[in-house]
Amino acid sequence: VSAALLGDATLPVEARLLVLAANGSEPELGAIRAALDFRGVPYDVFVATQQPALTASRLGTATHGLYQGTILTSAALAVGGASTLSAAEWAALADYEATFLVRRAVLAAWPDPALGFGSSSQRDTTAAPLAVTCTAAGAAVFRDVNCGAAQQLNGDVAYLAAPVAGAPLTPLLADGAGHALAAVHRGADGRESLLLLFRNDPNRLHSLLFLHGVLGWVAGGAYLGERRID
């Protein structure tokens, strides 16, 4: 990537999203595909264990990007504890996002201290549903959600952690103890990532509620697809 092109907002990108999965069996893949298909959003799916290595040419040219946003089913795209992307593939993805100012969403993130999260714990929200509310920043992202009322995370694991002081994190959803269940991270290179610290599934109500806001955010506010009222 040419240093002269890094972070150039004038570089054109296609009105299309790229979804990256580890092996294609993640429930998050089904959840985001359901939201994308419902809205008629153009997208491609890259399954790391089933396709050739992710390269810069797969994402675009030096001056034209093929994707307006990227969506990862999980933070590491791991299978058996090991990432399915090589260091070179992760670098190609990060370079693309930095060059074209493309946002990333992670549908099953964990509170990595390297990103600015403090100590963490896990909660099984199947056994004990977790009430969350939108922050002011979250209300601007989750515009289709009734942010005037608490919503529930119900099903599978959620991570409980709060940002440390001065961390480059903007919480979007929080529980009553101040844990950030969704947050935007801004990296030193200017890249932005929306992190959901809970699992998602096409049959979970919280996935139906929040993933449409995730799509709007990762597309940079542009509405991709068709509006529907059912």
Short mmCIF file of N, CA, C and O in Angstrom, two decimals, residues 139-228:
data_model
loop_
_atom_site.label_atom_id
_atom_site.label_comp_id
_atom_site.label_asym_id
_atom_site.label_seq_id
_atom_site.Cartn_x
_atom_site.Cartn_y
_atom_site.Cartn_z
N ALA A 139 -27.34 5.14 20.79
CA ALA A 139 -28.65 5.53 20.24
C ALA A 139 -28.50 6.05 18.82
O ALA A 139 -29.42 5.89 18.00
N ALA A 140 -27.36 6.65 18.51
CA ALA A 140 -27.13 7.15 17.15
C ALA A 140 -26.83 6.01 16.18
O ALA A 140 -27.05 6.15 14.97
N VAL A 141 -26.33 4.89 16.70
CA VAL A 141 -26.01 3.74 15.85
C VAL A 141 -27.22 2.82 15.70
O VAL A 141 -27.59 2.42 14.60
N PHE A 142 -27.87 2.51 16.84
CA PHE A 142 -28.98 1.56 16.83
C PHE A 142 -30.30 2.33 16.72
O PHE A 142 -31.14 2.33 17.63
N ARG A 143 -30.48 2.96 15.60
CA ARG A 143 -31.64 3.84 15.40
C ARG A 143 -32.95 3.09 15.25
O ARG A 143 -34.01 3.67 15.43
N ASP A 144 -32.89 1.81 14.93
CA ASP A 144 -34.11 1.00 14.79
C ASP A 144 -34.52 0.35 16.11
O ASP A 144 -35.52 -0.36 16.16
N VAL A 145 -33.74 0.58 17.16
CA VAL A 145 -34.00 -0.02 18.46
C VAL A 145 -34.64 1.01 19.38
O VAL A 145 -34.31 2.20 19.32
N ASN A 146 -35.56 0.58 20.22
CA ASN A 146 -36.14 1.47 21.22
C ASN A 146 -35.12 1.68 22.33
O ASN A 146 -35.10 0.95 23.32
N CYS A 147 -34.28 2.69 22.14
CA CYS A 147 -33.22 2.93 23.12
C CYS A 147 -33.73 3.63 24.38
O CYS A 147 -32.96 3.87 25.31
N GLY A 148 -35.02 3.92 24.42
CA GLY A 148 -35.60 4.48 25.63
C GLY A 148 -35.91 3.41 26.66
O GLY A 148 -36.29 3.73 27.79
N ALA A 149 -35.76 2.15 26.28
CA ALA A 149 -36.03 1.03 27.18
C ALA A 149 -34.85 0.07 27.15
O ALA A 149 -34.10 0.01 26.18
N ALA A 150 -34.68 -0.67 28.23
CA ALA A 150 -33.63 -1.68 28.27
C ALA A 150 -33.98 -2.84 27.34
O ALA A 150 -35.15 -3.18 27.17
N GLN A 151 -32.96 -3.42 26.71
CA GLN A 151 -33.12 -4.59 25.86
C GLN A 151 -32.35 -5.75 26.49
O GLN A 151 -31.48 -5.55 27.33
N GLN A 152 -32.68 -6.96 26.09
CA GLN A 152 -32.06 -8.12 26.70
C GLN A 152 -31.16 -8.88 25.73
O GLN A 152 -31.51 -9.06 24.57
N LEU A 153 -30.01 -9.29 26.25
CA LEU A 153 -29.18 -10.29 25.59
C LEU A 153 -29.57 -11.63 26.18
O LEU A 153 -29.48 -11.83 27.39
N ASN A 154 -30.01 -12.54 25.33
CA ASN A 154 -30.54 -13.81 25.83
C ASN A 154 -30.09 -14.93 24.91
O ASN A 154 -30.58 -15.06 23.78
N GLY A 155 -29.13 -15.72 25.37
CA GLY A 155 -28.64 -16.84 24.60
C GLY A 155 -27.14 -16.80 24.44
O GLY A 155 -26.58 -15.86 23.91
N ASP A 156 -26.46 -17.84 24.91
CA ASP A 156 -25.02 -18.01 24.75
C ASP A 156 -24.22 -17.08 25.66
O ASP A 156 -24.72 -16.58 26.65
N VAL A 157 -22.97 -16.79 25.27
CA VAL A 157 -22.02 -16.11 26.14
C VAL A 157 -21.93 -14.62 25.83
O VAL A 157 -21.98 -14.21 24.67
N ALA A 158 -21.81 -13.83 26.88
CA ALA A 158 -21.47 -12.41 26.76
C ALA A 158 -20.25 -12.15 27.63
O ALA A 158 -20.05 -12.80 28.66
N TYR A 159 -19.40 -11.22 27.20
CA TYR A 159 -18.23 -10.84 27.97
C TYR A 159 -18.52 -9.54 28.71
O TYR A 159 -19.05 -8.59 28.12
N LEU A 160 -18.15 -9.51 29.97
CA LEU A 160 -18.37 -8.32 30.80
C LEU A 160 -17.03 -7.66 31.08
O LEU A 160 -16.15 -8.23 31.71
N ALA A 161 -16.88 -6.43 30.58
CA ALA A 161 -15.65 -5.66 30.80
C ALA A 161 -15.96 -4.20 30.55
O ALA A 161 -16.89 -3.86 29.81
N ALA A 162 -15.19 -3.35 31.17
CA ALA A 162 -15.33 -1.90 30.98
C ALA A 162 -14.03 -1.34 30.42
O ALA A 162 -12.94 -1.87 30.71
N PRO A 163 -14.10 -0.30 29.60
CA PRO A 163 -12.87 0.33 29.11
C PRO A 163 -12.08 0.94 30.26
O PRO A 163 -12.64 1.47 31.22
N VAL A 164 -10.75 0.89 30.17
CA VAL A 164 -9.92 1.58 31.15
C VAL A 164 -9.89 3.06 30.80
O VAL A 164 -10.24 3.47 29.69
N ALA A 165 -9.49 3.86 31.75
CA ALA A 165 -9.45 5.31 31.53
C ALA A 165 -8.55 5.66 30.36
O ALA A 165 -7.43 5.16 30.26
N GLY A 166 -9.04 6.50 29.47
CA GLY A 166 -8.25 6.94 28.33
C GLY A 166 -8.20 5.99 27.16
O GLY A 166 -7.54 6.28 26.15
N ALA A 167 -8.90 4.86 27.25
CA ALA A 167 -8.88 3.88 26.16
C ALA A 167 -9.62 4.44 24.94
O ALA A 167 -10.59 5.18 25.09
N PRO A 168 -9.17 4.09 23.73
CA PRO A 168 -9.81 4.58 22.50
C PRO A 168 -11.08 3.80 22.19
O PRO A 168 -11.25 3.27 21.09
N LEU A 169 -11.97 3.71 23.17
CA LEU A 169 -13.20 2.95 23.05
C LEU A 169 -14.39 3.83 23.35
O LEU A 169 -14.38 4.59 24.33
N THR A 170 -15.43 3.71 22.54
CA THR A 170 -16.68 4.43 22.76
C THR A 170 -17.78 3.41 22.98
O THR A 170 -18.22 2.75 22.04
N PRO A 171 -18.24 3.22 24.23
CA PRO A 171 -19.30 2.24 24.48
C PRO A 171 -20.60 2.60 23.77
O PRO A 171 -20.98 3.78 23.72
N LEU A 172 -21.27 1.58 23.23
CA LEU A 172 -22.57 1.77 22.58
C LEU A 172 -23.69 1.12 23.37
O LEU A 172 -24.81 1.64 23.37
N LEU A 173 -23.41 -0.01 24.01
CA LEU A 173 -24.37 -0.71 24.86
C LEU A 173 -23.69 -0.99 26.19
O LEU A 173 -22.52 -1.36 26.22
N ALA A 174 -24.43 -0.83 27.28
CA ALA A 174 -23.86 -1.06 28.61
C ALA A 174 -24.89 -1.72 29.50
O ALA A 174 -26.10 -1.53 29.33
N ASP A 175 -24.40 -2.52 30.45
CA ASP A 175 -25.30 -3.08 31.45
C ASP A 175 -25.33 -2.17 32.67
O ASP A 175 -24.70 -1.10 32.69
N GLY A 176 -26.07 -2.56 33.69
CA GLY A 176 -26.22 -1.72 34.87
C GLY A 176 -24.95 -1.53 35.66
O GLY A 176 -24.84 -0.57 36.44
N ALA A 177 -23.95 -2.40 35.46
CA ALA A 177 -22.68 -2.28 36.18
C ALA A 177 -21.64 -1.49 35.39
O ALA A 177 -20.50 -1.36 35.84
N GLY A 178 -22.02 -0.98 34.23
CA GLY A 178 -21.08 -0.18 33.44
C GLY A 178 -20.21 -0.96 32.50
O GLY A 178 -19.28 -0.40 31.91
N HIS A 179 -20.48 -2.24 32.33
CA HIS A 179 -19.72 -3.03 31.35
C HIS A 179 -20.16 -2.65 29.94
O HIS A 179 -21.34 -2.42 29.69
N ALA A 180 -19.22 -2.58 29.02
CA ALA A 180 -19.53 -2.24 27.62
C ALA A 180 -19.78 -3.53 26.85
O ALA A 180 -18.87 -4.33 26.64
N LEU A 181 -21.03 -3.73 26.43
CA LEU A 181 -21.36 -4.93 25.66
C LEU A 181 -21.24 -4.70 24.16
O LEU A 181 -21.28 -5.65 23.37
N ALA A 182 -21.11 -3.46 23.75
CA ALA A 182 -20.78 -3.10 22.37
C ALA A 182 -20.01 -1.80 22.44
O ALA A 182 -20.33 -0.92 23.25
N ALA A 183 -18.99 -1.68 21.62
CA ALA A 183 -18.15 -0.48 21.65
C ALA A 183 -17.47 -0.29 20.31
O ALA A 183 -17.27 -1.25 19.56
N VAL A 184 -17.11 0.95 20.02
CA VAL A 184 -16.33 1.27 18.83
C VAL A 184 -14.89 1.54 19.27
O VAL A 184 -14.65 2.33 20.19
N HIS A 185 -13.96 0.85 18.63
CA HIS A 185 -12.54 1.06 18.90
C HIS A 185 -11.92 1.83 17.74
O HIS A 185 -12.19 1.54 16.57
N ARG A 186 -11.12 2.83 18.05
CA ARG A 186 -10.39 3.58 17.03
C ARG A 186 -8.91 3.31 17.21
O ARG A 186 -8.33 3.62 18.26
N GLY A 187 -8.29 2.72 16.19
CA GLY A 187 -6.89 2.36 16.27
C GLY A 187 -5.97 3.54 16.00
O GLY A 187 -6.39 4.59 15.51
N ALA A 188 -4.70 3.34 16.30
CA ALA A 188 -3.70 4.39 16.05
C ALA A 188 -3.58 4.73 14.58
O ALA A 188 -3.18 5.85 14.23
N ASP A 189 -3.95 3.78 13.71
CA ASP A 189 -3.89 4.02 12.27
C ASP A 189 -5.18 4.63 11.73
O ASP A 189 -5.34 4.80 10.51
N GLY A 190 -6.12 4.95 12.63
CA GLY A 190 -7.37 5.58 12.22
C GLY A 190 -8.48 4.60 11.91
O GLY A 190 -9.63 5.01 11.70
N ARG A 191 -8.18 3.31 11.87
CA ARG A 191 -9.23 2.34 11.57
C ARG A 191 -10.23 2.23 12.72
O ARG A 191 -9.86 2.28 13.88
N GLU A 192 -11.50 2.08 12.37
CA GLU A 192 -12.56 1.96 13.36
C GLU A 192 -13.19 0.58 13.29
O GLU A 192 -13.46 0.06 12.20
N SER A 193 -13.45 0.02 14.46
CA SER A 193 -14.07 -1.31 14.55
C SER A 193 -15.20 -1.26 15.56
O SER A 193 -15.03 -0.76 16.67
N LEU A 194 -16.36 -1.79 15.17
CA LEU A 194 -17.48 -1.94 16.09
C LEU A 194 -17.43 -3.36 16.63
O LEU A 194 -17.48 -4.32 15.87
N LEU A 195 -17.34 -3.48 17.95
CA LEU A 195 -17.16 -4.76 18.60
C LEU A 195 -18.42 -5.14 19.38
O LEU A 195 -18.85 -4.38 20.25
N LEU A 196 -19.00 -6.27 19.06
CA LEU A 196 -20.11 -6.82 19.85
C LEU A 196 -19.53 -7.88 20.77
O LEU A 196 -18.96 -8.86 20.31
N LEU A 197 -19.67 -7.67 22.06
CA LEU A 197 -19.07 -8.58 23.03
C LEU A 197 -20.09 -9.62 23.50
O LEU A 197 -20.18 -9.95 24.68
N PHE A 198 -20.85 -10.14 22.54
CA PHE A 198 -21.81 -11.20 22.81
C PHE A 198 -22.02 -11.99 21.52
O PHE A 198 -21.79 -11.48 20.43
N ARG A 199 -22.42 -13.25 21.67
CA ARG A 199 -22.62 -14.11 20.52
C ARG A 199 -23.93 -13.75 19.81
O ARG A 199 -24.86 -13.21 20.41
N ASN A 200 -23.97 -14.06 18.52
CA ASN A 200 -25.14 -13.77 17.71
C ASN A 200 -25.58 -15.01 16.94
O ASN A 200 -24.77 -15.87 16.61
N ASP A 201 -26.86 -15.05 16.65
CA ASP A 201 -27.47 -16.21 16.02
C ASP A 201 -28.71 -15.71 15.27
O ASP A 201 -29.37 -14.78 15.73
N PRO A 202 -29.03 -16.30 14.12
CA PRO A 202 -30.19 -15.80 13.37
C PRO A 202 -31.51 -15.91 14.11
O PRO A 202 -32.49 -15.22 13.76
N ASN A 203 -31.56 -16.75 15.16
CA ASN A 203 -32.81 -16.93 15.91
C ASN A 203 -32.85 -16.14 17.22
O ASN A 203 -33.82 -16.26 17.97
N ARG A 204 -31.82 -15.35 17.50
CA ARG A 204 -31.79 -14.56 18.73
C ARG A 204 -32.47 -13.21 18.51
O ARG A 204 -32.18 -12.52 17.54
N LEU A 205 -33.34 -12.83 19.44
CA LEU A 205 -34.01 -11.54 19.32
C LEU A 205 -33.00 -10.40 19.34
O LEU A 205 -33.13 -9.43 18.59
N HIS A 206 -31.95 -10.52 20.19
CA HIS A 206 -31.00 -9.41 20.25
C HIS A 206 -30.24 -9.26 18.93
O HIS A 206 -29.85 -8.15 18.56
N SER A 207 -30.04 -10.35 18.19
CA SER A 207 -29.40 -10.24 16.88
C SER A 207 -30.31 -9.52 15.90
O SER A 207 -29.86 -8.66 15.12
N LEU A 208 -31.58 -9.85 15.93
CA LEU A 208 -32.55 -9.16 15.07
C LEU A 208 -32.61 -7.67 15.40
O LEU A 208 -32.78 -6.83 14.51
N LEU A 209 -32.46 -7.35 16.67
CA LEU A 209 -32.54 -5.95 17.09
C LEU A 209 -31.31 -5.14 16.68
O LEU A 209 -31.43 -4.04 16.14
N PHE A 210 -30.12 -5.68 16.93
CA PHE A 210 -28.92 -4.86 16.85
C PHE A 210 -28.15 -4.96 15.53
O PHE A 210 -27.41 -4.04 15.19
N LEU A 211 -28.30 -6.03 14.77
CA LEU A 211 -27.46 -6.19 13.59
C LEU A 211 -27.78 -5.20 12.48
O LEU A 211 -26.91 -4.86 11.68
N HIS A 212 -29.00 -4.71 12.42
CA HIS A 212 -29.31 -3.71 11.38
C HIS A 212 -28.56 -2.40 11.66
O HIS A 212 -28.09 -1.74 10.74
N GLY A 213 -28.43 -2.05 12.93
CA GLY A 213 -27.63 -0.88 13.27
C GLY A 213 -26.16 -1.08 12.96
O GLY A 213 -25.47 -0.15 12.53
N VAL A 214 -25.68 -2.31 13.17
CA VAL A 214 -24.29 -2.64 12.83
C VAL A 214 -24.06 -2.44 11.33
O VAL A 214 -23.04 -1.87 10.92
N LEU A 215 -25.01 -2.88 10.52
CA LEU A 215 -24.87 -2.72 9.07
C LEU A 215 -24.81 -1.25 8.67
O LEU A 215 -24.01 -0.86 7.83
N GLY A 216 -25.66 -0.43 9.26
CA GLY A 216 -25.64 0.99 8.96
C GLY A 216 -24.32 1.63 9.34
O GLY A 216 -23.77 2.45 8.60
N TRP A 217 -23.79 1.24 10.50
CA TRP A 217 -22.53 1.82 10.97
C TRP A 217 -21.37 1.41 10.07
O TRP A 217 -20.55 2.23 9.67
N VAL A 218 -21.28 0.11 9.75
CA VAL A 218 -20.12 -0.37 9.00
C VAL A 218 -20.13 0.18 7.58
O VAL A 218 -19.07 0.33 6.96
N ALA A 219 -21.31 0.55 7.07
CA ALA A 219 -21.40 1.15 5.74
C ALA A 219 -21.14 2.64 5.78
O ALA A 219 -21.26 3.32 4.75
N GLY A 220 -20.78 3.17 6.94
CA GLY A 220 -20.46 4.58 7.05
C GLY A 220 -21.66 5.50 7.02
O GLY A 220 -21.55 6.68 6.71
N GLY A 221 -22.83 4.95 7.39
CA GLY A 221 -24.04 5.75 7.40
C GLY A 221 -24.84 5.66 6.12
O GLY A 221 -25.99 6.09 6.08
N ALA A 222 -24.25 5.12 5.06
CA ALA A 222 -24.99 4.95 3.81
C ALA A 222 -25.95 3.78 3.98
O ALA A 222 -25.61 2.76 4.58
N TYR A 223 -27.16 3.94 3.44
CA TYR A 223 -28.12 2.84 3.53
C TYR A 223 -27.97 1.97 2.30
O TYR A 223 -28.31 2.36 1.19
N LEU A 224 -27.44 0.76 2.49
CA LEU A 224 -27.31 -0.20 1.41
C LEU A 224 -28.51 -1.13 1.43
O LEU A 224 -28.90 -1.61 2.49
N GLY A 225 -29.08 -1.40 0.27
CA GLY A 225 -30.23 -2.29 0.21
C GLY A 225 -31.51 -1.53 0.00
O GLY A 225 -31.53 -0.38 -0.46
N GLU A 226 -32.62 -2.16 0.38
CA GLU A 226 -33.95 -1.58 0.19
C GLU A 226 -34.64 -1.47 1.54
O GLU A 226 -34.58 -2.38 2.35
N ARG A 227 -35.32 -0.35 1.76
CA ARG A 227 -36.10 -0.20 2.98
C ARG A 227 -37.34 -1.07 2.90
O ARG A 227 -38.02 -1.15 1.88
N ARG A 228 -37.65 -1.76 4.03
CA ARG A 228 -38.81 -2.61 4.08
C ARG A 228 -39.58 -2.34 5.37
O ARG A 228 -38.98 -2.09 6.41
#
